Short mmCIF file of C-alpha atoms and ligand atoms in Angstrom, two decimals:
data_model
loop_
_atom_site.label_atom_id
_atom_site.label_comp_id
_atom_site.label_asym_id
_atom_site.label_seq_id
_atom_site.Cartn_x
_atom_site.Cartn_y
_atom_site.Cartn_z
CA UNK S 19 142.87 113.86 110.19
CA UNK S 20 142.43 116.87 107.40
CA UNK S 21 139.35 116.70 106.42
CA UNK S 22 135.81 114.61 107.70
CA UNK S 23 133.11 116.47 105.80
CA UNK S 24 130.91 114.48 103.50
CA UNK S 25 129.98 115.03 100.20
CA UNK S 26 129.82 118.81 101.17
CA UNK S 27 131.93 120.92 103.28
CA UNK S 28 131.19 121.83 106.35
CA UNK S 29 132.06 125.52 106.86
CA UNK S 30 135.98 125.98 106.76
CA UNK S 31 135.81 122.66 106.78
CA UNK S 32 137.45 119.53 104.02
CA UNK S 33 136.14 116.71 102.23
CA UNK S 34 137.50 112.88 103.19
CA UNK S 35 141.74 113.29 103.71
CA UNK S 36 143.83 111.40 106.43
CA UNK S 37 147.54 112.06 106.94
CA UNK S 38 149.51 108.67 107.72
CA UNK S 39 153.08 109.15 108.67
CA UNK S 40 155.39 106.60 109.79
CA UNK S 41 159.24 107.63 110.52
CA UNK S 42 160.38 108.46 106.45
CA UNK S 43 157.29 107.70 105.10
CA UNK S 44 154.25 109.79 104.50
CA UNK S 45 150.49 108.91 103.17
CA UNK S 46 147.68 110.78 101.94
CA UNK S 47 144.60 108.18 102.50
CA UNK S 48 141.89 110.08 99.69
CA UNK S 49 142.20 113.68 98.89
CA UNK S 50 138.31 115.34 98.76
CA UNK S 51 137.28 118.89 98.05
CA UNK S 52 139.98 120.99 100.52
CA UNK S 53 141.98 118.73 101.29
CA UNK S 54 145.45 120.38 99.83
CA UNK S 55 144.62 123.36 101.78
CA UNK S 56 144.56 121.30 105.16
CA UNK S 57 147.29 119.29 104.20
CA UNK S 58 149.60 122.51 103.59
CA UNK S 59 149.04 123.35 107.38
CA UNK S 60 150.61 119.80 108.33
CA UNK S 61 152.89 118.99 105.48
CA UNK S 62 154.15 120.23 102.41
CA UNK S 63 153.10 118.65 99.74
CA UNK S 64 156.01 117.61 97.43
CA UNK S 65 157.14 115.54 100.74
CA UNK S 66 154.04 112.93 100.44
CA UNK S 67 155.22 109.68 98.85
CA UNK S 68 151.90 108.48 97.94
CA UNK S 69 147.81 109.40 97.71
CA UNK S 70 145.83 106.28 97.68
CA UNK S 71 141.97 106.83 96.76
CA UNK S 72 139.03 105.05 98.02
CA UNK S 73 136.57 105.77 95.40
CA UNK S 74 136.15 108.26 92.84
CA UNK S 75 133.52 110.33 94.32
CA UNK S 76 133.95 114.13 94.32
CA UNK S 77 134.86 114.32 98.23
CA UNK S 78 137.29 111.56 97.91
CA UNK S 79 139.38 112.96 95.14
CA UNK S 80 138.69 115.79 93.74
CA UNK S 81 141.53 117.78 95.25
CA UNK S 82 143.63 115.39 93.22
CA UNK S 83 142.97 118.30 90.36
CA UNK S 84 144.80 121.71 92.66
CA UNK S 85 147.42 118.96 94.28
CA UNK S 86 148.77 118.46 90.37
CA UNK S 87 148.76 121.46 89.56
CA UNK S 88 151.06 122.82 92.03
CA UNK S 89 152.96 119.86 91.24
CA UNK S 90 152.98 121.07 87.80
CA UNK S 91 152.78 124.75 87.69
CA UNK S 92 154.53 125.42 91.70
CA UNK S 93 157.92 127.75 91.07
CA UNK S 94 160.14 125.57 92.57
CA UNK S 95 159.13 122.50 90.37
CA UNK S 96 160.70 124.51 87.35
CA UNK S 97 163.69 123.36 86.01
CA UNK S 98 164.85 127.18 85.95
CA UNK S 99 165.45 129.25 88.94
CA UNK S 100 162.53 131.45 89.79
CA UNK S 101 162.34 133.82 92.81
CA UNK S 102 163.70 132.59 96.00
CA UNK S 103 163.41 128.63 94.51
CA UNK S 104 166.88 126.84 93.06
CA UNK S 105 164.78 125.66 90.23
CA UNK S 106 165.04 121.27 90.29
CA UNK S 107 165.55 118.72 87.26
CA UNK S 108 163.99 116.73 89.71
CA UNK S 109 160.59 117.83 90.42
CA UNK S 110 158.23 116.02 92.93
CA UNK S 111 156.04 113.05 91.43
CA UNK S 112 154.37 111.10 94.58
CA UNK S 113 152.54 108.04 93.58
CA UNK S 114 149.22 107.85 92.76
CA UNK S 115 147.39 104.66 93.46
CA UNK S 116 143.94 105.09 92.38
CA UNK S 117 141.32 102.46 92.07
CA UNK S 118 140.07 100.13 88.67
CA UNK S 119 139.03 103.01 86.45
CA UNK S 120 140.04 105.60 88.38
CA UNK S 121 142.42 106.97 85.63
CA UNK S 122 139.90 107.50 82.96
CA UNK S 123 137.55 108.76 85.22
CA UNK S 124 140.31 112.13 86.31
CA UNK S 125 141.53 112.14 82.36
CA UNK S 126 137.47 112.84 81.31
CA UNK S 127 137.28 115.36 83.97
CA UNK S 128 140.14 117.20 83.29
CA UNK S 129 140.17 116.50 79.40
CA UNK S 130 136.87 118.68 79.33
CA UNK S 131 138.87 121.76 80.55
CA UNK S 132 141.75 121.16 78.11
CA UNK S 133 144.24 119.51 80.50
CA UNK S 134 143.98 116.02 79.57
CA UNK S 135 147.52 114.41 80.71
CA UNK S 136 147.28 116.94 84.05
CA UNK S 137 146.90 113.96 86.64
CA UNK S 138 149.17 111.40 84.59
CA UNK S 139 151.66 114.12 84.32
CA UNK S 140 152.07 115.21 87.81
CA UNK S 141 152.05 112.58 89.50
CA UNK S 142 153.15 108.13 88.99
CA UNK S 143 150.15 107.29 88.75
CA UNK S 144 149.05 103.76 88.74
CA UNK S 145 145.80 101.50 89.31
CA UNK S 146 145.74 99.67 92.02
CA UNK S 147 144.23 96.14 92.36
CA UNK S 148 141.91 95.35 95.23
CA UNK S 149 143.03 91.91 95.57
CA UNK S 150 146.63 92.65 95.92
CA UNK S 151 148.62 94.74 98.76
CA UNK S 152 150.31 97.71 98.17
CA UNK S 153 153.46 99.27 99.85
CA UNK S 154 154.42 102.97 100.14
CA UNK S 155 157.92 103.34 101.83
CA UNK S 156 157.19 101.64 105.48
CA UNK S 157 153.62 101.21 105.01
CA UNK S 158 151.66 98.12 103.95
CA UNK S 159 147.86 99.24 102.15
CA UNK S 160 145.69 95.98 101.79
CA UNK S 161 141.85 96.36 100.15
CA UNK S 162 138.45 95.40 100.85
CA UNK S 163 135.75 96.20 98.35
CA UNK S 164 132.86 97.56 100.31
CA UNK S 165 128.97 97.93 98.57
CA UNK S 166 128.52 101.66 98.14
CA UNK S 167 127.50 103.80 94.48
CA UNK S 168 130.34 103.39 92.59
CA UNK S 169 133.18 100.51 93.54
CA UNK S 170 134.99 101.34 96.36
CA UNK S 171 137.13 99.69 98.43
CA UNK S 172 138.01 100.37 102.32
CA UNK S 173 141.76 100.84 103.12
CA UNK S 174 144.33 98.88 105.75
CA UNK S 175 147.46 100.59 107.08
CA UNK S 176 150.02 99.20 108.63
CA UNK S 177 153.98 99.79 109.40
CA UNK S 178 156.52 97.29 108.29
CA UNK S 179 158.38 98.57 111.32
CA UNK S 180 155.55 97.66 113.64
CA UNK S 181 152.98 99.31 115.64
CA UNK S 182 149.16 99.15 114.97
CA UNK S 183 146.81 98.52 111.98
CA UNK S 184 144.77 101.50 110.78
CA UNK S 185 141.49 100.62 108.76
CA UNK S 186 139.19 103.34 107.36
CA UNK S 187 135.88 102.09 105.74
CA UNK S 188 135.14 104.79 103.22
CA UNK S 189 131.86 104.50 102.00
CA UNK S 190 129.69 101.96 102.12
CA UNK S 191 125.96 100.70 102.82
CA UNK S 192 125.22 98.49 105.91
CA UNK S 193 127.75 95.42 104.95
CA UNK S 194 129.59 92.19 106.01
CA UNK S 195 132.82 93.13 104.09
CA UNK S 196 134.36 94.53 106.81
CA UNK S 197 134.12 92.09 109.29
CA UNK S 198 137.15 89.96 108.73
CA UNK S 199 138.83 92.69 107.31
CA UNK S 200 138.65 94.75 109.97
CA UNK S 201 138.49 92.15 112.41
CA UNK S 202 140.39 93.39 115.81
CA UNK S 203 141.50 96.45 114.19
CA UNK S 204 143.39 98.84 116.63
CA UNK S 205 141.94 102.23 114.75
CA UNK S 206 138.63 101.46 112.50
CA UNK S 207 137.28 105.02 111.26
CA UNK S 208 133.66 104.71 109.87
CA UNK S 209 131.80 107.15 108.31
CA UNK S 210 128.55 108.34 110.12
CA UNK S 211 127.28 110.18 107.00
CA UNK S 212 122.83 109.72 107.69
CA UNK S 213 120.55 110.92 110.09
CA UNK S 214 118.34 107.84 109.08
CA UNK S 215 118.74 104.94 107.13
CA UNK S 216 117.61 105.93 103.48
CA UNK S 217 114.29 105.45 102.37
CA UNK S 218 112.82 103.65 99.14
CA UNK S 219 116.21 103.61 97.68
CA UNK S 220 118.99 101.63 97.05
CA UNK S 221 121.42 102.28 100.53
CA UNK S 222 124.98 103.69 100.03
CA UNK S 223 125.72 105.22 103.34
CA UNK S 224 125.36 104.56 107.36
CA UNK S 225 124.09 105.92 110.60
CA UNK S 226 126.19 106.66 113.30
CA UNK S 227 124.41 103.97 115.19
CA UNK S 228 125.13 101.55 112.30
CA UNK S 229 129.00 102.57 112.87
CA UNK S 230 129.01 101.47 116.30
CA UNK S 231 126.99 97.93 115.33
CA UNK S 232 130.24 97.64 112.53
CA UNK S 233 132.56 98.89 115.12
CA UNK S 234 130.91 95.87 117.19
CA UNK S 235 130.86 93.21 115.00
CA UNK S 236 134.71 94.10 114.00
CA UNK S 237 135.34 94.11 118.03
CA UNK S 238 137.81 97.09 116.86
CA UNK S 239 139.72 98.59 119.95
CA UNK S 240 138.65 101.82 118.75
CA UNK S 241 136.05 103.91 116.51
CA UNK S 242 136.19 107.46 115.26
CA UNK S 243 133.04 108.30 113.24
CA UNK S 244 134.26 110.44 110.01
CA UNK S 245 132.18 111.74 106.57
CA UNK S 246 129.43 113.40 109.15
CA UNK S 247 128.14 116.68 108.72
CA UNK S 248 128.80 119.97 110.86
CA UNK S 249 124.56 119.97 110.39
CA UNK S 250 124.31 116.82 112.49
CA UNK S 251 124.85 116.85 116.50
CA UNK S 252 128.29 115.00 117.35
CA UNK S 253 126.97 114.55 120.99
CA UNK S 254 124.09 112.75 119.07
CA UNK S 255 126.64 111.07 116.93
CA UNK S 256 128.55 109.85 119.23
CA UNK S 257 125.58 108.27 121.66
CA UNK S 258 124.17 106.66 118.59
CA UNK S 259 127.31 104.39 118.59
CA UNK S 260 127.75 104.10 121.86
CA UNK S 261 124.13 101.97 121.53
CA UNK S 262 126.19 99.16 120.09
CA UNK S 263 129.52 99.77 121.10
CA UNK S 264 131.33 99.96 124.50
CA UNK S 265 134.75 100.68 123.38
CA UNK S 266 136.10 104.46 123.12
CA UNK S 267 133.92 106.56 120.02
CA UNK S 268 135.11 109.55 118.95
CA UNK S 269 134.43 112.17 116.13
CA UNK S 270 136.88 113.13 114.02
CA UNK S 271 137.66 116.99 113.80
CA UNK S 272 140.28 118.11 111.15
CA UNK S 273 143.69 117.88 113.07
CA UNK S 274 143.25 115.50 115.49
CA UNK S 275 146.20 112.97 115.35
CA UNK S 276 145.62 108.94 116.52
CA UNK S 277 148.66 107.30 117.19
CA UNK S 278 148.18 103.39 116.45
ZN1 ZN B 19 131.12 107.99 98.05
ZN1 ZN B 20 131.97 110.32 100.46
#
């Protein structure tokens, strides 16, 4: 876990990140606002094989733009020797597997401050499609489109050497989606992100109380409540889904590690 803020940061806090690491084999699931800072206390960064992005709100990707350029502008991806680095004809590229329109959406941004190519450049970067799985070294990714502002689409992890699945929801409104999806999940993280259901507008987000009846419903062996504000009471958070659901609820706080 690197980051679990939502669309702001709590204080010395990051945006939506999670760390998956299996043996070889090492995945960065979204990369918000500060997440390459927490991921530089855990891993360094030209050892991830592959960033895989929910949705191309600010807090799920917008670290994407400081992650490529280290990968472009770091001393020791030069080709020449600089300082205490060899210098490499073989800089690191992870993947990038970004969502249907995801790569237009980063070139606009980053065309507008004169680095148009900056995300192609620095990393493979590819479009994934929703109704197809992915692989990353070890680790299967399958997609479920969930309702939310913009299309997004929640995330399965699993090892082809075994062990547990992983789901994380990303965003989403109040929704069926994830039912068979996430049916008997071992790890489901949910975001938590509202106080109160919204009011006389169209609904993007959940309570913590609506995690727990989703946690329910997916009869998911476990539930850690994510994209929830250091403003909100976690004790609070956590009872809230508790109302629904009797299996173990936790919050997620940057480093914590869930084995699966
Ligand atoms: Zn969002
Ligand atoms: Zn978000």
């Amino acid at each position: 876990m690197l980051g679990k803020s939502p669309s702001w940061q709590d204080a010395g806090g990051a945006c939506s990140g999670y760390l998956v690491e299996d043996g070889e084999t090492c995945l960065l699931v979204d990369c918000g606002s500060g997440v390459l800072s927490e991921l530089r206390k855990h891993r360094d960064y030209v050892d991830v094989d592959a960033v895989v992005i929910s949705h191309m709100h600010a807090d799920h990707c917008f670290d994407l733009i400081p992650y490529a350029n280290a990968l472009t502008y770091a001393p020791r991806q030069q080709p020449v020797p600089v300082e205490r680095w060899a210098g490499t004809e073989n800089p690191a590229r992870p993947h990038l597997l970004l969502p249907p329109g995801g790569s237009d959406v980063l070139r606009t941004i980053t065309a507008a401050v004169g680095q148009d190519e900056l995300i192609q450049n620095a990393f493979r970067t590819r479009e994934y499609d929703p109704a197809e799985n992915e692989q990353a070294g070890s680790l299967r990714l399958r997609f479920q489109p969930v309702p939310h502002y913009t299309p997004t689409n929640a995330i399965e992890v699993t090892s082809s050497e075994g062990g547990g699945r992983f789901t994380y929801g990303a965003d989403h409104r109040p929704t069926d989606a994830l039912c068979g999806f996430a049916d008997a999940t071992d790890l489901l993280i949910l975001e938590a992100t509202l106080p109160r259901p919204e009011r006389g507008e169209e609904r993007g987000h959940i309570t913590p109380g609506e995690a727990g009846e989703h946690a329910a419903r997916c009869d998911a062996a476990r539930l850690v409540l994510t994209h929830i504000s250091d403003e909100l009471d976690w004790e609070w958070a956590k009872a809230e889904a508790q109302r629904a659901y009797s299996g173990p609820v936790e919050v997620a706080l940057p480093g914590n590690v869930y084995t699966v």
